[in-house]
mmCIF file of C-alpha atoms in Angstrom:
data_model
loop_
_atom_site.group_PDB
_atom_site.id
_atom_site.type_symbol
_atom_site.label_atom_id
_atom_site.label_comp_id
_atom_site.label_asym_id
_atom_site.label_seq_id
_atom_site.Cartn_x
_atom_site.Cartn_y
_atom_site.Cartn_z
ATOM 1 C CA UNK A 204 9.707 6.390 -5.892
ATOM 2 C CA UNK A 205 10.933 5.526 -2.480
ATOM 3 C CA UNK A 206 13.050 2.928 -1.305
ATOM 4 C CA UNK A 207 15.212 2.643 1.896
ATOM 5 C CA UNK A 208 18.079 0.526 3.264
ATOM 6 C CA UNK A 209 19.077 -0.149 6.673
ATOM 7 C CA UNK A 210 21.403 -1.664 9.165
ATOM 8 C CA UNK A 211 21.680 -1.573 12.846
ATOM 9 C CA UNK A 212 23.315 1.727 14.203
ATOM 10 C CA UNK A 213 26.783 1.715 14.390
ATOM 11 C CA UNK A 214 26.863 -0.908 11.588
ATOM 12 C CA UNK A 215 29.098 1.388 9.314
ATOM 13 C CA UNK A 216 26.596 2.251 6.566
ATOM 14 C CA UNK A 217 23.599 4.693 6.488
ATOM 15 C CA UNK A 218 20.304 3.161 5.198
ATOM 16 C CA UNK A 219 16.651 3.925 5.224
ATOM 17 C CA UNK A 220 15.303 0.623 6.387
ATOM 18 C CA UNK A 221 19.022 -0.544 6.527
ATOM 19 C CA UNK A 222 20.626 -3.234 4.479
ATOM 20 C CA UNK A 223 23.613 -4.683 6.562
ATOM 21 C CA UNK A 224 23.419 -5.885 9.968
ATOM 22 C CA UNK A 225 19.976 -5.156 10.428
ATOM 23 C CA UNK A 226 20.129 -2.307 7.794
ATOM 24 C CA UNK A 227 17.594 -1.527 4.939
ATOM 25 C CA UNK A 228 17.922 0.654 2.043
ATOM 26 C CA UNK A 229 14.706 2.451 1.448
ATOM 27 C CA UNK A 230 13.502 2.835 -1.939
ATOM 28 C CA UNK A 231 10.505 5.270 -2.257
ATOM 29 C CA UNK A 232 11.774 6.654 1.422
ATOM 30 C CA UNK A 233 10.442 10.092 0.508
ATOM 31 C CA UNK A 234 6.869 9.431 -0.021
ATOM 32 C CA UNK A 235 3.780 9.299 2.163
ATOM 33 C CA UNK A 236 4.423 5.984 3.546
ATOM 34 C CA UNK A 237 8.232 6.126 3.018
ATOM 35 C CA UNK A 238 8.667 9.143 4.938
ATOM 36 C CA UNK A 239 6.970 7.649 8.217
ATOM 37 C CA UNK A 240 8.678 4.142 7.886
ATOM 38 C CA UNK A 241 11.849 6.034 7.793
ATOM 39 C CA UNK A 242 11.296 7.917 10.829
ATOM 40 C CA UNK A 243 10.096 4.785 12.516
ATOM 41 C CA UNK A 244 13.162 2.870 11.629
ATOM 42 C CA UNK A 245 15.663 5.426 12.687
ATOM 43 C CA UNK A 246 13.813 5.881 15.798
ATOM 44 C CA UNK A 247 14.324 1.778 16.479
ATOM 45 C CA UNK A 248 18.023 2.138 16.262
ATOM 46 C CA UNK A 249 18.061 1.327 12.484
ATOM 47 C CA UNK A 250 20.756 3.233 10.367
ATOM 48 C CA UNK A 251 18.686 4.228 7.404
ATOM 49 C CA UNK A 252 19.457 5.530 3.982
ATOM 50 C CA UNK A 253 16.454 6.815 1.660
ATOM 51 C CA UNK A 254 16.546 6.510 -2.227
ATOM 52 C CA UNK A 255 13.846 8.286 -4.146
ATOM 53 C CA UNK A 256 13.473 9.860 -7.295
ATOM 54 C CA UNK A 257 10.907 12.514 -6.202
ATOM 55 C CA UNK A 258 9.269 12.322 -9.402
ATOM 56 C CA UNK A 259 6.556 14.892 -9.815
ATOM 57 C CA UNK A 260 3.824 12.708 -11.065
ATOM 58 C CA UNK A 261 4.198 10.849 -7.396
ATOM 59 C CA UNK A 262 5.122 13.469 -5.510
ATOM 60 C CA UNK A 263 3.436 16.748 -6.769
ATOM 61 C CA UNK A 264 5.733 19.765 -6.178
ATOM 62 C CA UNK A 265 6.923 18.150 -2.708
ATOM 63 C CA UNK A 266 10.953 18.189 -3.590
ATOM 64 C CA UNK A 267 12.173 17.803 0.001
ATOM 65 C CA UNK A 268 10.909 14.636 1.826
ATOM 66 C CA UNK A 269 10.074 14.947 5.658
ATOM 67 C CA UNK A 270 12.872 12.765 6.744
ATOM 68 C CA UNK A 271 14.846 12.896 10.120
ATOM 69 C CA UNK A 272 18.016 14.799 9.702
ATOM 70 C CA UNK A 273 20.177 11.808 10.474
ATOM 71 C CA UNK A 274 18.744 9.832 7.468
ATOM 72 C CA UNK A 275 20.493 10.702 4.189
ATOM 73 C CA UNK A 276 18.780 11.000 0.856
ATOM 74 C CA UNK A 277 20.120 9.696 -2.408
ATOM 75 C CA UNK A 278 18.155 11.259 -5.156
ATOM 76 C CA UNK A 279 17.911 8.555 -8.033
ATOM 77 C CA UNK A 280 15.604 6.536 -9.947
ATOM 78 C CA UNK A 281 15.109 2.867 -8.654
ATOM 79 C CA UNK A 282 15.798 1.598 -12.146
ATOM 80 C CA UNK A 283 19.325 3.336 -11.798
ATOM 81 C CA UNK A 284 21.317 0.104 -11.253
ATOM 82 C CA UNK A 285 24.589 1.856 -10.229
ATOM 83 C CA UNK A 286 22.630 4.159 -7.612
ATOM 84 C CA UNK A 287 20.551 1.091 -6.189
ATOM 85 C CA UNK A 288 23.609 -1.131 -6.096
ATOM 86 C CA UNK A 289 25.609 1.868 -4.256
ATOM 87 C CA UNK A 290 22.604 2.359 -2.001
ATOM 88 C CA UNK A 291 22.506 -1.363 -0.963
ATOM 89 C CA UNK A 292 26.208 -1.578 -0.463
ATOM 90 C CA UNK A 293 26.582 -3.170 3.279
ATOM 91 C CA UNK A 294 22.894 -3.530 3.839
ATOM 92 C CA UNK A 295 21.324 -5.982 6.018
ATOM 93 C CA UNK A 296 17.563 -5.157 4.815
ATOM 94 C CA UNK A 297 15.877 -2.949 1.884
ATOM 95 C CA UNK A 298 12.351 -1.545 2.282
ATOM 96 C CA UNK A 299 10.966 -1.369 -1.086
ATOM 97 C CA UNK A 300 8.256 0.894 -1.308
ATOM 98 C CA UNK A 301 9.034 2.537 -4.835
ATOM 99 C CA UNK A 302 6.356 2.527 -7.408
ATOM 100 C CA UNK A 303 4.366 4.571 -9.769
ATOM 101 C CA UNK A 304 1.061 4.557 -8.021
ATOM 102 C CA UNK A 305 -2.679 5.261 -8.805
ATOM 103 C CA UNK A 306 -5.395 3.116 -10.242
ATOM 104 C CA UNK A 307 -3.730 2.542 -13.616
ATOM 105 C CA UNK A 308 -7.275 2.040 -15.086
ATOM 106 C CA UNK A 309 -6.323 2.772 -18.616
ATOM 107 C CA UNK A 310 -3.468 1.802 -21.138
ATOM 108 C CA UNK A 311 -2.192 5.025 -21.981
ATOM 109 C CA UNK A 312 0.738 4.843 -19.476
ATOM 110 C CA UNK A 313 0.890 1.026 -19.119
ATOM 111 C CA UNK A 314 4.272 1.150 -19.964
ATOM 112 C CA UNK A 315 5.376 3.503 -17.694
ATOM 113 C CA UNK A 316 3.500 1.606 -14.600
ATOM 114 C CA UNK A 317 5.381 -1.375 -15.772
ATOM 115 C CA UNK A 318 8.909 0.263 -16.455
ATOM 116 C CA UNK A 319 8.665 1.942 -12.867
ATOM 117 C CA UNK A 320 7.279 -1.051 -10.959
ATOM 118 C CA UNK A 321 8.258 -4.419 -12.533
ATOM 119 C CA UNK A 322 11.615 -3.177 -13.958
ATOM 120 C CA UNK A 323 12.146 -1.047 -10.862
ATOM 121 C CA UNK A 324 11.835 -4.093 -8.727
ATOM 122 C CA UNK A 325 13.766 -6.252 -11.166
ATOM 123 C CA UNK A 326 16.736 -3.969 -10.920
ATOM 124 C CA UNK A 327 16.523 -3.701 -7.151
ATOM 125 C CA UNK A 328 16.262 -7.429 -6.654
ATOM 126 C CA UNK A 329 19.287 -7.871 -9.028
ATOM 127 C CA UNK A 330 21.248 -5.435 -7.121
ATOM 128 C CA UNK A 331 20.606 -7.113 -3.793
ATOM 129 C CA UNK A 332 21.665 -10.537 -5.147
ATOM 130 C CA UNK A 333 25.012 -8.911 -5.978
ATOM 131 C CA UNK A 334 25.124 -7.203 -2.727
ATOM 132 C CA UNK A 335 28.571 -6.588 -1.156
ATOM 133 C CA UNK A 336 29.592 -9.302 1.090
ATOM 134 C CA UNK A 337 27.963 -12.047 -0.919
ATOM 135 C CA UNK A 338 24.814 -12.158 1.218
ATOM 136 C CA UNK A 339 21.466 -10.986 -0.171
ATOM 137 C CA UNK A 340 19.619 -8.820 2.141
ATOM 138 C CA UNK A 341 16.203 -9.226 3.747
ATOM 139 C CA UNK A 342 13.839 -7.478 1.406
ATOM 140 C CA UNK A 343 10.565 -5.916 2.447
ATOM 141 C CA UNK A 344 8.319 -5.236 -0.335
ATOM 142 C CA UNK A 345 5.445 -3.082 -0.406
ATOM 143 C CA UNK A 346 2.338 -4.846 -2.010
ATOM 144 C CA UNK A 347 -1.140 -3.839 -1.919
ATOM 145 C CA UNK A 348 -4.723 -4.972 -1.312
ATOM 146 C CA UNK A 349 -5.384 -4.563 -5.077
ATOM 147 C CA UNK A 350 -3.697 -7.839 -5.819
ATOM 148 C CA UNK A 351 -7.056 -9.359 -4.354
ATOM 149 C CA UNK A 352 -9.070 -7.746 -7.090
ATOM 150 C CA UNK A 353 -12.367 -8.384 -5.061
ATOM 151 C CA UNK A 354 -12.400 -9.454 -1.543
ATOM 152 C CA UNK A 355 -13.636 -12.213 0.227
ATOM 153 C CA UNK A 356 -17.483 -13.467 -0.530
ATOM 154 C CA UNK A 357 -19.815 -16.145 0.330
ATOM 155 C CA UNK A 358 -23.007 -17.064 -1.433
ATOM 156 C CA UNK A 359 -25.716 -18.607 0.905
ATOM 157 C CA UNK A 360 -26.210 -21.457 -1.408
ATOM 158 C CA UNK A 361 -22.880 -22.181 -2.748
ATOM 159 C CA UNK A 362 -20.458 -20.963 -0.046
ATOM 160 C CA UNK A 363 -17.148 -19.266 -0.644
ATOM 161 C CA UNK A 364 -17.019 -17.568 -3.904
ATOM 162 C CA UNK A 365 -14.571 -15.467 -5.949
ATOM 163 C CA UNK A 366 -17.018 -13.063 -8.303
ATOM 164 C CA UNK A 367 -15.605 -11.816 -11.559
ATOM 165 C CA UNK A 368 -15.880 -8.197 -12.616
ATOM 166 C CA UNK A 369 -19.284 -6.608 -12.093
ATOM 167 C CA UNK A 370 -21.348 -6.254 -14.996
ATOM 168 C CA UNK A 371 -22.031 -2.820 -16.273
ATOM 169 C CA UNK A 372 -25.910 -3.480 -16.863
ATOM 170 C CA UNK A 373 -25.854 -4.355 -13.129
ATOM 171 C CA UNK A 374 -24.073 -1.177 -12.299
ATOM 172 C CA UNK A 375 -26.344 0.896 -14.345
ATOM 173 C CA UNK A 376 -29.265 -0.478 -12.573
ATOM 174 C CA UNK A 377 -27.824 0.380 -9.060
ATOM 175 C CA UNK A 378 -26.846 -3.243 -7.892
ATOM 176 C CA UNK A 379 -23.477 -2.696 -7.055
ATOM 177 C CA UNK A 380 -22.771 -5.862 -5.138
ATOM 178 C CA UNK A 381 -21.073 -8.914 -7.092
ATOM 179 C CA UNK A 382 -23.158 -12.097 -7.967
ATOM 180 C CA UNK A 383 -22.602 -15.437 -7.234
ATOM 181 C CA UNK A 384 -20.785 -16.878 -10.722
ATOM 182 C CA UNK A 385 -22.681 -20.097 -10.191
ATOM 183 C CA UNK A 386 -26.279 -19.030 -9.381
ATOM 184 C CA UNK A 387 -26.353 -15.380 -9.853
ATOM 185 C CA UNK A 388 -27.162 -14.218 -6.063
ATOM 186 C CA UNK A 389 -25.899 -11.213 -4.775
ATOM 187 C CA UNK A 390 -22.902 -12.322 -2.540
ATOM 188 C CA UNK A 391 -21.996 -11.498 1.140
ATOM 189 C CA UNK A 392 -18.467 -9.794 1.589
ATOM 190 C CA UNK A 393 -16.362 -11.177 4.335
ATOM 191 C CA UNK A 394 -12.447 -10.540 5.397
ATOM 192 C CA UNK A 395 -9.960 -11.622 2.780
ATOM 193 C CA UNK A 396 -7.051 -13.515 4.188
ATOM 194 C CA UNK A 397 -3.505 -14.084 2.351
ATOM 195 C CA UNK A 398 -4.331 -17.304 0.852
ATOM 196 C CA UNK A 399 -7.006 -15.990 -1.505
ATOM 197 C CA UNK A 400 -5.979 -15.998 -5.036
ATOM 198 C CA UNK A 401 -4.656 -13.064 -6.531
ATOM 199 C CA UNK A 402 -6.894 -11.524 -9.263
ATOM 200 C CA UNK A 403 -5.341 -8.034 -10.106
ATOM 201 C CA UNK A 404 -7.986 -5.962 -12.135
ATOM 202 C CA UNK A 405 -5.990 -3.117 -13.350
ATOM 203 C CA UNK A 406 -2.521 -1.917 -14.272
ATOM 204 C CA UNK A 407 -1.279 -0.781 -10.966
ATOM 205 C CA UNK A 408 -2.716 -3.783 -9.112
ATOM 206 C CA UNK A 409 -0.915 -6.074 -12.095
ATOM 207 C CA UNK A 410 2.474 -4.522 -11.248
ATOM 208 C CA UNK A 411 2.157 -5.093 -7.575
ATOM 209 C CA UNK A 412 1.176 -8.941 -8.203
ATOM 210 C CA UNK A 413 3.945 -9.190 -10.496
ATOM 211 C CA UNK A 414 6.215 -7.738 -8.054
ATOM 212 C CA UNK A 415 5.257 -10.561 -5.394
ATOM 213 C CA UNK A 416 5.903 -12.947 -7.933
ATOM 214 C CA UNK A 417 9.712 -11.674 -8.993
ATOM 215 C CA UNK A 418 10.068 -11.471 -5.256
ATOM 216 C CA UNK A 419 9.409 -15.283 -5.106
ATOM 217 C CA UNK A 420 11.589 -15.987 -7.851
ATOM 218 C CA UNK A 421 14.595 -13.903 -6.584
ATOM 219 C CA UNK A 422 14.297 -15.755 -3.047
ATOM 220 C CA UNK A 423 14.263 -19.150 -4.667
ATOM 221 C CA UNK A 424 17.393 -18.285 -6.667
ATOM 222 C CA UNK A 425 19.351 -16.614 -3.660
ATOM 223 C CA UNK A 426 17.938 -18.343 -0.805
ATOM 224 C CA UNK A 427 17.400 -15.058 0.590
ATOM 225 C CA UNK A 428 14.410 -13.815 2.756
ATOM 226 C CA UNK A 429 11.349 -11.677 1.639
ATOM 227 C CA UNK A 430 8.055 -10.195 3.051
ATOM 228 C CA UNK A 431 5.454 -9.027 1.259
ATOM 229 C CA UNK A 432 3.199 -6.475 3.257
ATOM 230 C CA UNK A 433 -0.235 -5.897 1.354
ATOM 231 C CA UNK A 434 -1.205 -2.632 2.577
ATOM 232 C CA UNK A 435 -4.708 -1.773 2.676
ATOM 233 C CA UNK A 436 -6.393 1.751 2.521
ATOM 234 C CA UNK A 437 -3.463 3.738 4.076
ATOM 235 C CA UNK A 438 -4.298 7.450 5.343
ATOM 236 C CA UNK A 439 -3.014 9.866 7.713
ATOM 237 C CA UNK A 440 -1.203 13.437 8.220
ATOM 238 C CA UNK A 441 1.167 13.873 5.099
ATOM 239 C CA UNK A 442 -0.949 11.945 2.269
ATOM 240 C CA UNK A 443 -1.233 13.693 -0.958
ATOM 241 C CA UNK A 444 -4.204 15.665 -2.168
ATOM 242 C CA UNK A 445 -5.942 15.328 -5.346
ATOM 243 C CA UNK A 446 -3.650 12.653 -6.709
ATOM 244 C CA UNK A 447 -4.684 9.436 -7.918
ATOM 245 C CA UNK A 448 -3.333 7.865 -5.016
ATOM 246 C CA UNK A 449 -4.605 10.271 -2.588
ATOM 247 C CA UNK A 450 -7.510 7.633 -1.510
ATOM 248 C CA UNK A 451 -11.037 8.442 -0.932
ATOM 249 C CA UNK A 452 -10.154 10.206 2.697
ATOM 250 C CA UNK A 453 -7.784 12.793 1.196
ATOM 251 C CA UNK A 454 -10.565 13.429 -1.778
ATOM 252 C CA UNK A 455 -13.196 13.950 1.052
ATOM 253 C CA UNK A 456 -11.273 16.113 3.083
ATOM 254 C CA UNK A 457 -10.215 18.305 -0.075
ATOM 255 C CA UNK A 458 -13.851 18.817 -1.196
ATOM 256 C CA UNK A 459 -14.981 19.347 2.506
ATOM 257 C CA UNK A 460 -12.117 22.028 3.196
ATOM 258 C CA UNK A 461 -13.632 24.023 0.364
ATOM 259 C CA UNK A 462 -17.126 23.614 1.831
ATOM 260 C CA UNK A 463 -18.293 21.334 -0.702
ATOM 261 C CA UNK A 464 -20.204 18.303 -0.121
ATOM 262 C CA UNK A 465 -18.120 15.003 -0.782
ATOM 263 C CA UNK A 466 -19.301 13.276 -3.798
ATOM 264 C CA UNK A 467 -19.443 9.346 -2.992
ATOM 265 C CA UNK A 468 -19.742 7.061 -5.869
ATOM 266 C CA UNK A 469 -22.097 3.848 -6.238
ATOM 267 C CA UNK A 470 -24.158 3.856 -3.147
ATOM 268 C CA UNK A 471 -21.572 4.569 -0.602
ATOM 269 C CA UNK A 472 -21.800 1.033 0.889
ATOM 270 C CA UNK A 473 -18.296 0.140 -0.372
ATOM 271 C CA UNK A 474 -16.506 -1.773 2.549
ATOM 272 C CA UNK A 475 -12.704 -0.522 2.869
ATOM 273 C CA UNK A 476 -10.152 -1.435 5.917
ATOM 274 C CA UNK A 477 -8.552 1.951 6.730
ATOM 275 C CA UNK A 478 -4.989 1.772 8.303
ATOM 276 C CA UNK A 479 -3.306 4.688 9.689
ATOM 277 C CA UNK A 480 0.286 5.594 8.364
ATOM 278 C CA UNK A 481 1.657 5.267 11.566
ATOM 279 C CA UNK A 482 0.275 1.779 12.134
ATOM 280 C CA UNK A 483 1.853 0.761 8.583
ATOM 281 C CA UNK A 484 5.102 1.935 9.570
ATOM 282 C CA UNK A 485 4.995 -0.068 12.600
ATOM 283 C CA UNK A 486 4.408 -2.842 10.376
ATOM 284 C CA UNK A 487 7.534 -2.293 8.333
ATOM 285 C CA UNK A 488 9.397 -2.247 11.306
ATOM 286 C CA UNK A 489 8.048 -5.675 12.381
ATOM 287 C CA UNK A 490 8.531 -7.030 9.160
ATOM 288 C CA UNK A 491 12.408 -5.812 8.824
ATOM 289 C CA UNK A 492 13.190 -7.323 12.259
ATOM 290 C CA UNK A 493 11.683 -10.702 11.822
ATOM 291 C CA UNK A 494 12.716 -12.289 8.414
ATOM 292 C CA UNK A 495 10.708 -15.296 7.787
ATOM 293 C CA UNK A 496 11.767 -18.654 6.367
ATOM 294 C CA UNK A 497 14.412 -18.551 3.571
ATOM 295 C CA UNK A 498 13.898 -19.305 -0.303
ATOM 296 C CA UNK A 499 10.362 -17.897 -0.269
ATOM 297 C CA UNK A 500 8.178 -14.631 0.398
ATOM 298 C CA UNK A 501 5.844 -14.449 3.540
ATOM 299 C CA UNK A 502 2.777 -12.396 2.809
ATOM 300 C CA UNK A 503 0.535 -10.653 5.197
ATOM 301 C CA UNK A 504 -2.398 -8.075 5.159
ATOM 302 C CA UNK A 505 -1.612 -4.916 6.681
ATOM 303 C CA UNK A 506 -5.060 -3.409 7.866
ATOM 304 C CA UNK A 507 -7.136 -2.224 10.807
ATOM 305 C CA UNK A 508 -9.487 -5.157 11.125
ATOM 306 C CA UNK A 509 -12.359 -2.630 11.174
ATOM 307 C CA UNK A 510 -14.892 -2.661 8.303
ATOM 308 C CA UNK A 511 -15.525 1.220 6.986
ATOM 309 C CA UNK A 512 -17.646 2.133 4.299
ATOM 310 C CA UNK A 513 -17.099 4.823 1.731
ATOM 311 C CA UNK A 514 -20.243 6.705 2.567
ATOM 312 C CA UNK A 515 -19.039 6.665 6.385
ATOM 313 C CA UNK A 516 -15.964 8.171 5.687
ATOM 314 C CA UNK A 517 -17.427 10.837 3.790
ATOM 315 C CA UNK A 518 -19.872 11.627 6.321
ATOM 316 C CA UNK A 519 -17.279 11.468 9.103
ATOM 317 C CA UNK A 520 -14.945 14.091 7.428
ATOM 318 C CA UNK A 521 -17.813 16.237 6.473
ATOM 319 C CA UNK A 522 -18.871 16.295 10.033
ATOM 320 C CA UNK A 523 -15.605 17.015 11.464
ATOM 321 C CA UNK A 524 -15.221 19.937 9.082
ATOM 322 C CA UNK A 525 -18.487 21.461 9.171
ATOM 323 C CA UNK A 526 -19.111 20.681 5.705
ATOM 324 C CA UNK A 527 -22.661 19.786 3.772
ATOM 325 C CA UNK A 528 -23.554 16.158 4.123
ATOM 326 C CA UNK A 529 -22.132 13.808 1.059
ATOM 327 C CA UNK A 530 -23.872 13.460 -2.010
ATOM 328 C CA UNK A 531 -24.470 9.952 -2.805
ATOM 329 C CA UNK A 532 -24.140 10.080 -6.772
ATOM 330 C CA UNK A 533 -24.750 6.442 -7.998
ATOM 331 C CA UNK A 534 -21.711 6.900 -10.255
ATOM 332 C CA UNK A 535 -19.608 4.168 -10.900
ATOM 333 C CA UNK A 536 -15.931 3.548 -12.476
ATOM 334 C CA UNK A 537 -14.870 0.435 -14.409
ATOM 335 C CA UNK A 538 -12.012 -1.289 -12.775
ATOM 336 C CA UNK A 539 -13.463 -0.421 -8.937
ATOM 337 C CA UNK A 540 -13.865 -3.349 -6.616
ATOM 338 C CA UNK A 541 -16.828 -3.293 -4.281
ATOM 339 C CA UNK A 542 -15.602 -4.788 -1.053
ATOM 340 C CA UNK A 543 -11.950 -5.375 0.285
ATOM 341 C CA UNK A 544 -11.747 -5.807 3.712
ATOM 342 C CA UNK A 545 -8.986 -7.495 5.489
ATOM 343 C CA UNK A 546 -8.035 -10.038 8.175
ATOM 344 C CA UNK A 547 -4.713 -9.205 9.516
ATOM 345 C CA UNK A 548 -4.850 -12.121 12.043
ATOM 346 C CA UNK A 549 -1.558 -13.337 10.565
ATOM 347 C CA UNK A 550 0.528 -10.392 11.028
ATOM 348 C CA UNK A 551 -0.540 -10.285 14.786
ATOM 349 C CA UNK A 552 0.258 -14.289 15.212
ATOM 350 C CA UNK A 553 3.577 -14.097 13.465
ATOM 351 C CA UNK A 554 5.016 -10.539 13.471
ATOM 352 C CA UNK A 555 3.234 -9.314 16.617
ATOM 353 C CA UNK A 556 1.778 -6.567 14.926
ATOM 354 C CA UNK A 557 -1.708 -4.796 15.190
ATOM 355 C CA UNK A 558 -3.302 -1.493 14.043
ATOM 356 C CA UNK A 559 -3.770 0.766 17.276
ATOM 357 C CA UNK A 560 -5.108 4.014 15.889
ATOM 358 C CA UNK A 561 -8.774 4.122 15.894
ATOM 359 C CA UNK A 562 -10.360 5.385 12.712
ATOM 360 C CA UNK A 563 -12.248 8.202 14.344
ATOM 361 C CA UNK A 564 -8.911 9.450 15.913
ATOM 362 C CA UNK A 565 -7.276 9.199 12.793
ATOM 363 C CA UNK A 566 -9.374 10.726 10.373
ATOM 364 C CA UNK A 567 -9.692 13.480 13.103
ATOM 365 C CA UNK A 568 -6.014 13.987 12.899
ATOM 366 C CA UNK A 569 -6.048 13.836 9.139
ATOM 367 C CA UNK A 570 -8.393 16.830 8.777
ATOM 368 C CA UNK A 571 -6.562 18.742 11.782
ATOM 369 C CA UNK A 572 -9.580 18.946 13.998
ATOM 370 C CA UNK A 573 -10.201 17.243 17.453
ATOM 371 C CA UNK A 574 -12.292 14.205 17.385
ATOM 372 C CA UNK A 575 -15.654 14.873 18.819
#
């Protein structure tokens, strides 16, 4: 579980995204996104402190996060109130990345998801409200595209539509696109914007959506500022392999590296927005340095703005590594969504942030070869 806190260099307290005079304590700073965010914040002049439990079900056997040499690491759970309170002391900002990640499609570990993510967020916010100096730090919260459920759709007859979960009978028959709830026609996908209704469809998604709600309640009670960054499909060097949160890019890479054809579920036409971890770290930096209106939460999509299908990702990675062409299996999983692609124009307009790493270049970097 990563978290970070920061404050500006020379402010007197170390932090991940420092808290205190432009400081942010990072919770979950030792993770895939957190370690890159820590380096980016430190390079921008922030005094950063990282807090991470390094729990094995999130980090695997990685016990030493890749952090800059001047970024101290506190090894503690985000639910440890004393450790979090100490990490937040003197910070102007906190970047909250700590979470148990994955699909959370079953209920066997629902209590762990809720405890790790919801209780962890509550403990952090309570500590932030009582931070030294009497002024709550700015909070940047790692939310996710999963809070939307399905993305944006339109029906030729009925206009914008928000479809319910897909029917198993349709999926078994190879009809993978959602249907209009009014007339049953197959819907046309578009780009989801931040004003879309939240519709989390698995346990992990529910905890992320609830985290945003907790943040909203906290800002109203404290008058503090908070930003929710809804990360889309983050990828890049250092992303975990063969874990529930690895994402299809990492899973396809693992298959191709072993000379196996990547296996693609459904028909491969699922639309996603792949955004490079370096771009995500820059979005974190922008959110840290530009708090929005007090007493509320400002949400931003963090995506590349480029639509990429899952089948195309598999084909590109297989070609880069000289592996067999992907196999489209037609298999489907309950809880998966069909299309989620983002409009990130709000982040560009308000924060001045845009993704810069092209998908072809980023995937080549991910698999360790030159783009061709």
